[in-house]
Amino acid sequence: MPSNPQPSERGCPKCGHDEVDVSRISTTGGGLSKMFDIQTNNFQVVSCLNCGYSELYRQGGDAGSDIVDVFLG
């Protein structure tokens, strides 16, 4: 039976790979913003380029490189 690769101490939490893609998404909230399709929530998405594992981070200011550091460990 093949063993699953263990994540390294630095890198993707799932596979240990250290290359990521960072993108942004916006979502609606509840109530009136949902009814009128007003996108009030902004997130940065950090995705592993090897396995696709992704984490969402609520966007607040310009912390793009800090978020990648959090994802990679």
GROMACS .gro file of N, CA and C in nm:
model
  219
    1MET      N    1   0.084  -0.117   0.000
    1MET     CA    2   0.000   0.000   0.000
    1MET      C    3   0.089   0.124   0.000
    2PRO      N    4   0.072   0.217  -0.097
    2PRO     CA    5   0.156   0.335  -0.102
    2PRO      C    6   0.125   0.429   0.013
    3SER      N    7   0.230   0.490   0.067
    3SER     CA    8   0.208   0.584   0.177
    3SER      C    9   0.184   0.723   0.121
    4ASN      N   10   0.104   0.800   0.192
    4ASN     CA   11   0.079   0.939   0.152
    4ASN      C   12   0.200   1.023   0.188
    5PRO      N   13   0.238   1.119   0.101
    5PRO     CA   14   0.350   1.205   0.135
    5PRO      C   15   0.315   1.291   0.255
    6GLN      N   16   0.410   1.307   0.346
    6GLN     CA   17   0.389   1.387   0.464
    6GLN      C   18   0.421   1.533   0.433
    7PRO      N   19   0.335   1.624   0.479
    7PRO     CA   20   0.364   1.765   0.456
    7PRO      C   21   0.490   1.806   0.530
    8SER      N   22   0.566   1.895   0.469
    8SER     CA   23   0.686   1.945   0.535
    8SER      C   24   0.646   2.048   0.639
    9GLU      N   25   0.742   2.091   0.719
    9GLU     CA   26   0.711   2.193   0.818
    9GLU      C   27   0.684   2.326   0.752
   10ARG      N   28   0.732   2.346   0.631
   10ARG     CA   29   0.703   2.469   0.557
   10ARG      C   30   0.653   2.428   0.420
   11GLY      N   31   0.540   2.482   0.381
   11GLY     CA   32   0.481   2.448   0.253
   11GLY      C   33   0.333   2.421   0.271
   12CYS      N   34   0.273   2.367   0.169
   12CYS     CA   35   0.131   2.335   0.173
   12CYS      C   36   0.101   2.243   0.290
   13PRO      N   37  -0.003   2.273   0.370
   13PRO     CA   38  -0.037   2.187   0.483
   13PRO      C   39  -0.076   2.045   0.441
   14LYS      N   40  -0.117   2.027   0.315
   14LYS     CA   41  -0.162   1.895   0.270
   14LYS      C   42  -0.048   1.814   0.207
   15CYS      N   43   0.031   1.878   0.115
   15CYS     CA   44   0.131   1.800   0.041
   15CYS      C   45   0.274   1.849   0.059
   16GLY      N   46   0.293   1.968   0.120
   16GLY     CA   47   0.428   2.019   0.142
   16GLY      C   48   0.485   2.101   0.028
   17HIS      N   49   0.416   2.109  -0.084
   17HIS     CA   50   0.462   2.185  -0.200
   17HIS      C   51   0.472   2.333  -0.163
   18ASP      N   52   0.565   2.406  -0.224
   18ASP     CA   53   0.586   2.545  -0.182
   18ASP      C   54   0.556   2.650  -0.289
   19GLU      N   55   0.477   2.614  -0.390
   19GLU     CA   56   0.435   2.713  -0.490
   19GLU      C   57   0.285   2.732  -0.481
   20VAL      N   58   0.241   2.859  -0.477
   20VAL     CA   59   0.099   2.889  -0.460
   20VAL      C   60   0.050   2.987  -0.565
   21ASP      N   61  -0.081   2.991  -0.580
   21ASP     CA   62  -0.150   3.091  -0.660
   21ASP      C   63  -0.237   3.170  -0.564
   22VAL      N   64  -0.235   3.302  -0.575
   22VAL     CA   65  -0.318   3.388  -0.490
   22VAL      C   66  -0.418   3.459  -0.580
   23SER      N   67  -0.546   3.447  -0.546
   23SER     CA   68  -0.651   3.515  -0.621
   23SER      C   69  -0.750   3.576  -0.523
   24ARG      N   70  -0.848   3.646  -0.575
   24ARG     CA   71  -0.949   3.712  -0.491
   24ARG      C   72  -1.087   3.668  -0.532
   25ILE      N   73  -1.175   3.659  -0.434
   25ILE     CA   74  -1.317   3.634  -0.462
   25ILE      C   75  -1.399   3.730  -0.378
   26SER      N   76  -1.518   3.759  -0.425
   26SER     CA   77  -1.614   3.841  -0.351
   26SER      C   78  -1.742   3.761  -0.339
   27THR      N   79  -1.808   3.772  -0.223
   27THR     CA   80  -1.933   3.700  -0.201
   27THR      C   81  -2.036   3.795  -0.144
   28THR      N   82  -2.163   3.757  -0.157
   28THR     CA   83  -2.269   3.836  -0.097
   28THR      C   84  -2.283   3.800   0.050
   29GLY      N   85  -2.341   3.889   0.124
   29GLY     CA   86  -2.372   3.861   0.265
   29GLY      C   87  -2.514   3.807   0.273
   30GLY      N   88  -2.582   3.840   0.381
   30GLY     CA   89  -2.720   3.797   0.397
   30GLY      C   90  -2.814   3.914   0.381
   31GLY      N   91  -2.941   3.888   0.394
   31GLY     CA   92  -3.042   3.994   0.392
   31GLY      C   93  -3.049   4.066   0.258
   32LEU      N   94  -3.050   4.200   0.266
   32LEU     CA   95  -3.067   4.283   0.146
   32LEU      C   96  -2.950   4.269   0.049
   33SER      N   97  -2.827   4.254   0.101
   33SER     CA   98  -2.713   4.241   0.009
   33SER      C   99  -2.726   4.114  -0.076
   34LYS      N  100  -2.784   4.010  -0.018
   34LYS     CA  101  -2.806   3.887  -0.096
   34LYS      C  102  -2.917   3.908  -0.199
   35MET      N  103  -3.022   3.975  -0.157
   35MET     CA  104  -3.135   3.997  -0.247
   35MET      C  105  -3.096   4.083  -0.367
   36PHE      N  106  -3.010   4.184  -0.345
   36PHE     CA  107  -2.969   4.273  -0.452
   36PHE      C  108  -2.834   4.235  -0.513
   37ASP      N  109  -2.781   4.120  -0.473
   37ASP     CA  110  -2.654   4.068  -0.523
   37ASP      C  111  -2.540   4.170  -0.506
   38ILE      N  112  -2.531   4.228  -0.386
   38ILE     CA  113  -2.424   4.320  -0.353
   38ILE      C  114  -2.314   4.240  -0.282
   39GLN      N  115  -2.197   4.238  -0.342
   39GLN     CA  116  -2.088   4.157  -0.288
   39GLN      C  117  -2.014   4.237  -0.182
   40THR      N  118  -2.038   4.199  -0.057
   40THR     CA  119  -1.984   4.275   0.056
   40THR      C  120  -1.866   4.207   0.125
   41ASN      N  121  -1.841   4.082   0.094
   41ASN     CA  122  -1.732   4.007   0.159
   41ASN      C  123  -1.622   3.980   0.057
   42ASN      N  124  -1.500   4.019   0.090
   42ASN     CA  125  -1.386   3.999   0.001
   42ASN      C  126  -1.284   3.908   0.067
   43PHE      N  127  -1.235   3.813  -0.009
   43PHE     CA  128  -1.139   3.716   0.042
   43PHE      C  129  -1.023   3.699  -0.054
   44GLN      N  130  -0.907   3.667   0.000
   44GLN     CA  131  -0.797   3.620  -0.083
   44GLN      C  132  -0.795   3.469  -0.070
   45VAL      N  133  -0.773   3.402  -0.182
   45VAL     CA  134  -0.768   3.256  -0.187
   45VAL      C  135  -0.624   3.217  -0.219
   46VAL      N  136  -0.564   3.138  -0.131
   46VAL     CA  137  -0.429   3.088  -0.153
   46VAL      C  138  -0.443   2.940  -0.185
   47SER      N  139  -0.397   2.900  -0.305
   47SER     CA  140  -0.412   2.762  -0.351
   47SER      C  141  -0.277   2.702  -0.383
   48CYS      N  142  -0.256   2.579  -0.341
   48CYS     CA  143  -0.135   2.504  -0.374
   48CYS      C  144  -0.138   2.469  -0.522
   49LEU      N  145  -0.029   2.495  -0.593
   49LEU     CA  146  -0.023   2.464  -0.736
   49LEU      C  147  -0.006   2.315  -0.761
   50ASN      N  148   0.032   2.237  -0.660
   50ASN     CA  149   0.052   2.094  -0.678
   50ASN      C  150  -0.078   2.016  -0.658
   51CYS      N  151  -0.143   2.035  -0.542
   51CYS     CA  152  -0.260   1.951  -0.510
   51CYS      C  153  -0.392   2.026  -0.514
   52GLY      N  154  -0.388   2.160  -0.520
   52GLY     CA  155  -0.512   2.238  -0.528
   52GLY      C  156  -0.571   2.275  -0.394
   53TYR      N  157  -0.512   2.230  -0.283
   53TYR     CA  158  -0.563   2.267  -0.150
   53TYR      C  159  -0.569   2.419  -0.141
   54SER      N  160  -0.680   2.473  -0.090
   54SER     CA  161  -0.699   2.618  -0.085
   54SER      C  162  -0.747   2.662   0.053
   55GLU      N  163  -0.707   2.783   0.091
   55GLU     CA  164  -0.755   2.845   0.213
   55GLU      C  165  -0.803   2.985   0.179
   56LEU      N  166  -0.910   3.028   0.246
   56LEU     CA  167  -0.965   3.162   0.228
   56LEU      C  168  -0.921   3.250   0.344
   57TYR      N  169  -0.884   3.374   0.313
   57TYR     CA  170  -0.848   3.472   0.413
   57TYR      C  171  -0.929   3.597   0.389
   58ARG      N  172  -1.000   3.642   0.494
   58ARG     CA  173  -1.079   3.765   0.482
   58ARG      C  174  -0.985   3.880   0.453
   59GLN      N  175  -1.019   3.956   0.351
   59GLN     CA  176  -0.931   4.063   0.307
   59GLN      C  177  -0.946   4.184   0.398
   60GLY      N  178  -0.834   4.231   0.445
   60GLY     CA  179  -0.833   4.350   0.528
   60GLY      C  180  -0.701   4.421   0.509
   61GLY      N  181  -0.696   4.521   0.425
   61GLY     CA  182  -0.571   4.590   0.398
   61GLY      C  183  -0.489   4.519   0.293
   62ASP      N  184  -0.363   4.559   0.281
   62ASP     CA  185  -0.274   4.502   0.180
   62ASP      C  186  -0.177   4.407   0.247
   63ALA      N  187  -0.223   4.284   0.274
   63ALA     CA  188  -0.140   4.187   0.345
   63ALA      C  189  -0.117   4.063   0.260
   64GLY      N  190  -0.107   4.079   0.127
   64GLY     CA  191  -0.094   3.966   0.036
   64GLY      C  192   0.023   3.876   0.067
   65SER      N  193   0.143   3.932   0.084
   65SER     CA  194   0.260   3.847   0.110
   65SER      C  195   0.253   3.786   0.248
   66ASP      N  196   0.192   3.855   0.345
   66ASP     CA  197   0.176   3.800   0.478
   66ASP      C  198   0.087   3.677   0.476
   67ILE      N  199  -0.018   3.679   0.394
   67ILE     CA  200  -0.111   3.567   0.385
   67ILE      C  201  -0.040   3.446   0.327
   68VAL      N  202   0.042   3.464   0.225
   68VAL     CA  203   0.116   3.352   0.168
   68VAL      C  204   0.209   3.293   0.274
   69ASP      N  205   0.274   3.377   0.354
   69ASP     CA  206   0.360   3.328   0.461
   69ASP      C  207   0.282   3.245   0.562
   70VAL      N  208   0.159   3.285   0.594
   70VAL     CA  209   0.075   3.208   0.686
   70VAL      C  210   0.043   3.072   0.625
   71PHE      N  211   0.009   3.068   0.497
   71PHE     CA  212  -0.027   2.943   0.429
   71PHE      C  213   0.093   2.848   0.426
   72LEU      N  214   0.210   2.900   0.394
   72LEU     CA  215   0.328   2.816   0.378
   72LEU      C  216   0.394   2.779   0.511
   73GLY      N  217   0.355   2.842   0.616
   73GLY     CA  218   0.408   2.805   0.748
   73GLY      C  219   0.514   2.894   0.800
   0.00000   0.00000   0.00000
